[in-house]
Amino acid sequence: MKRVTNKELISIILINIGILAWAVYGWLLYNRRQTIINSEEPIQNYSVLEVHCRRRSSSSIVIEFNGKQYYVAVDRDKCIQFDPQKIKFFYDKERDEVYEESGLVVRNLVVAFIIYLCSCIWLSIVR
């Protein structure tokens, strides 16, 4: 088995720290959005400017709210059968962003933490 140099080990540790930071950031964002969804009412006074439904990449809707345009990511299924009465948008005052209630799903966070655990295993193997 090949011996790992200190430079390679440090780069693996930095990658591991980056993946953990990415996963924690995703969790904090998800938690914040869930708090807003549970504590506030969906926005009502918006107008839909454009609807972009795509097959492979993410779909989005451009809305105007409070005199400003926002690109909001939505599920492809909701985009194809677009009905403004069924989609709930929420506004985050601190970050000045609008998002749809299913904009950040838990499965993305699970994938991030699985990647982090795999990087931890990779780190322990190369040591």
mmCIF file of C-alpha atoms in Angstrom:
data_model
loop_
_atom_site.group_PDB
_atom_site.id
_atom_site.type_symbol
_atom_site.label_atom_id
_atom_site.label_comp_id
_atom_site.label_asym_id
_atom_site.label_seq_id
_atom_site.Cartn_x
_atom_site.Cartn_y
_atom_site.Cartn_z
ATOM 1 C CA MET A 1 0.000 0.000 0.000
ATOM 2 C CA LYS A 2 1.253 3.466 -0.957
ATOM 3 C CA ARG A 3 2.323 5.778 1.846
ATOM 4 C CA VAL A 4 0.315 9.021 2.063
ATOM 5 C CA THR A 5 2.283 12.246 2.341
ATOM 6 C CA ASN A 6 1.428 15.027 4.771
ATOM 7 C CA LYS A 7 0.426 17.293 1.884
ATOM 8 C CA GLU A 8 -2.092 14.733 0.616
ATOM 9 C CA LEU A 9 -3.422 14.156 4.135
ATOM 10 C CA ILE A 10 -3.915 17.886 4.697
ATOM 11 C CA SER A 11 -5.765 18.231 1.391
ATOM 12 C CA ILE A 12 -8.055 15.321 2.332
ATOM 13 C CA ILE A 13 -8.745 16.910 5.734
ATOM 14 C CA LEU A 14 -9.567 20.244 4.054
ATOM 15 C CA ILE A 15 -11.946 18.503 1.656
ATOM 16 C CA ASN A 16 -13.559 16.795 4.628
ATOM 17 C CA ILE A 17 -13.987 20.113 6.468
ATOM 18 C CA GLY A 18 -15.472 21.695 3.334
ATOM 19 C CA ILE A 19 -18.009 18.909 2.931
ATOM 20 C CA LEU A 20 -18.992 19.217 6.597
ATOM 21 C CA ALA A 21 -19.397 23.001 6.261
ATOM 22 C CA TRP A 22 -21.571 22.497 3.171
ATOM 23 C CA ALA A 23 -23.766 19.943 5.002
ATOM 24 C CA VAL A 24 -24.146 22.116 8.119
ATOM 25 C CA TYR A 25 -24.983 25.177 5.984
ATOM 26 C CA GLY A 26 -27.680 23.140 4.203
ATOM 27 C CA TRP A 27 -29.103 21.979 7.523
ATOM 28 C CA LEU A 28 -29.205 25.530 8.935
ATOM 29 C CA LEU A 29 -30.882 26.821 5.768
ATOM 30 C CA TYR A 30 -33.441 24.022 5.864
ATOM 31 C CA ASN A 31 -34.143 24.644 9.558
ATOM 32 C CA ARG A 32 -34.599 28.392 8.951
ATOM 33 C CA ARG A 33 -36.985 27.819 6.064
ATOM 34 C CA GLN A 34 -39.021 25.307 8.059
ATOM 35 C CA THR A 35 -39.308 27.816 10.913
ATOM 36 C CA ILE A 36 -40.603 30.487 8.520
ATOM 37 C CA ILE A 37 -43.049 28.054 6.896
ATOM 38 C CA ASN A 38 -44.423 27.013 10.289
ATOM 39 C CA SER A 39 -44.647 30.514 11.767
ATOM 40 C CA GLU A 40 -45.688 32.783 8.889
ATOM 41 C CA GLU A 41 -48.424 32.927 6.313
ATOM 42 C CA PRO A 42 -47.629 32.459 2.602
ATOM 43 C CA ILE A 43 -47.311 35.654 0.585
ATOM 44 C CA GLN A 44 -50.417 36.670 -1.341
ATOM 45 C CA ASN A 45 -49.652 39.881 -3.217
ATOM 46 C CA TYR A 46 -47.311 38.677 -5.950
ATOM 47 C CA SER A 47 -47.573 38.464 -9.707
ATOM 48 C CA VAL A 48 -46.153 35.710 -11.887
ATOM 49 C CA LEU A 49 -43.939 37.061 -14.666
ATOM 50 C CA GLU A 50 -42.416 33.913 -16.200
ATOM 51 C CA VAL A 51 -42.607 30.153 -15.791
ATOM 52 C CA HIS A 52 -39.570 28.043 -16.775
ATOM 53 C CA CYS A 53 -40.242 24.306 -16.762
ATOM 54 C CA ARG A 54 -37.230 22.187 -17.680
ATOM 55 C CA ARG A 55 -36.762 18.451 -17.932
ATOM 56 C CA ARG A 56 -33.291 17.963 -16.500
ATOM 57 C CA SER A 57 -32.290 21.147 -14.729
ATOM 58 C CA SER A 58 -34.300 22.858 -12.031
ATOM 59 C CA SER A 59 -37.537 24.591 -12.901
ATOM 60 C CA SER A 60 -38.187 28.126 -11.754
ATOM 61 C CA ILE A 61 -40.857 30.773 -11.645
ATOM 62 C CA VAL A 62 -40.118 34.479 -11.836
ATOM 63 C CA ILE A 63 -42.423 36.457 -9.574
ATOM 64 C CA GLU A 64 -42.703 40.098 -8.640
ATOM 65 C CA PHE A 65 -43.166 40.790 -4.942
ATOM 66 C CA ASN A 66 -42.848 44.169 -3.199
ATOM 67 C CA GLY A 67 -41.670 45.767 -6.446
ATOM 68 C CA LYS A 68 -38.770 43.341 -6.888
ATOM 69 C CA GLN A 69 -38.295 40.262 -9.092
ATOM 70 C CA TYR A 70 -37.418 36.899 -7.544
ATOM 71 C CA TYR A 71 -36.440 33.618 -9.184
ATOM 72 C CA VAL A 72 -38.084 30.832 -7.199
ATOM 73 C CA ALA A 73 -37.081 27.190 -7.651
ATOM 74 C CA VAL A 74 -40.053 24.829 -7.865
ATOM 75 C CA ASP A 75 -40.603 21.117 -8.397
ATOM 76 C CA ARG A 76 -41.011 20.146 -12.020
ATOM 77 C CA ASP A 77 -44.416 18.581 -11.335
ATOM 78 C CA LYS A 78 -45.723 21.811 -9.809
ATOM 79 C CA CYS A 79 -44.283 23.786 -12.691
ATOM 80 C CA ILE A 80 -45.947 21.703 -15.410
ATOM 81 C CA GLN A 81 -49.356 21.854 -13.718
ATOM 82 C CA PHE A 82 -48.844 25.446 -12.625
ATOM 83 C CA ASP A 83 -51.657 26.833 -10.535
ATOM 84 C CA PRO A 84 -50.839 29.953 -8.502
ATOM 85 C CA GLN A 85 -53.541 29.016 -5.984
ATOM 86 C CA LYS A 86 -51.856 25.696 -5.110
ATOM 87 C CA ILE A 87 -48.237 26.865 -4.809
ATOM 88 C CA LYS A 88 -47.316 28.584 -1.554
ATOM 89 C CA PHE A 89 -44.479 31.090 -1.581
ATOM 90 C CA PHE A 90 -42.773 32.348 1.574
ATOM 91 C CA TYR A 91 -40.646 35.442 2.071
ATOM 92 C CA ASP A 92 -37.494 35.536 4.206
ATOM 93 C CA LYS A 93 -37.098 39.165 5.320
ATOM 94 C CA GLU A 94 -33.535 38.754 6.614
ATOM 95 C CA ARG A 95 -32.162 37.209 3.428
ATOM 96 C CA ASP A 96 -34.550 39.018 1.062
ATOM 97 C CA GLU A 97 -35.512 35.864 -0.801
ATOM 98 C CA VAL A 98 -38.712 34.126 -1.782
ATOM 99 C CA TYR A 99 -38.959 30.343 -1.870
ATOM 100 C CA GLU A 100 -41.547 27.683 -2.428
ATOM 101 C CA GLU A 101 -42.450 25.444 0.507
ATOM 102 C CA SER A 102 -40.766 22.378 -0.974
ATOM 103 C CA GLY A 103 -37.724 24.308 -2.222
ATOM 104 C CA LEU A 104 -35.225 22.546 0.043
ATOM 105 C CA VAL A 105 -35.936 18.891 0.714
ATOM 106 C CA VAL A 106 -34.525 16.667 3.437
ATOM 107 C CA ARG A 107 -33.168 14.115 0.966
ATOM 108 C CA ASN A 108 -30.590 16.668 -0.222
ATOM 109 C CA LEU A 109 -29.389 17.044 3.358
ATOM 110 C CA VAL A 110 -29.214 13.278 3.812
ATOM 111 C CA VAL A 111 -27.056 13.035 0.686
ATOM 112 C CA ALA A 112 -24.761 15.793 2.017
ATOM 113 C CA PHE A 113 -24.248 14.015 5.332
ATOM 114 C CA ILE A 114 -23.709 10.651 3.595
ATOM 115 C CA ILE A 115 -21.002 12.271 1.451
ATOM 116 C CA TYR A 116 -19.458 13.659 4.639
ATOM 117 C CA LEU A 117 -19.491 10.220 6.307
ATOM 118 C CA CYS A 118 -17.912 8.670 3.214
ATOM 119 C CA SER A 119 -15.201 11.321 3.301
ATOM 120 C CA CYS A 120 -14.580 10.487 6.980
ATOM 121 C CA ILE A 121 -14.192 6.816 6.075
ATOM 122 C CA TRP A 122 -11.872 7.797 3.194
ATOM 123 C CA LEU A 123 -9.822 9.883 5.639
ATOM 124 C CA SER A 124 -9.494 7.015 8.090
ATOM 125 C CA ILE A 125 -8.425 4.609 5.323
ATOM 126 C CA VAL A 126 -5.715 6.814 3.893
ATOM 127 C CA ARG A 127 -4.169 7.547 7.286
#
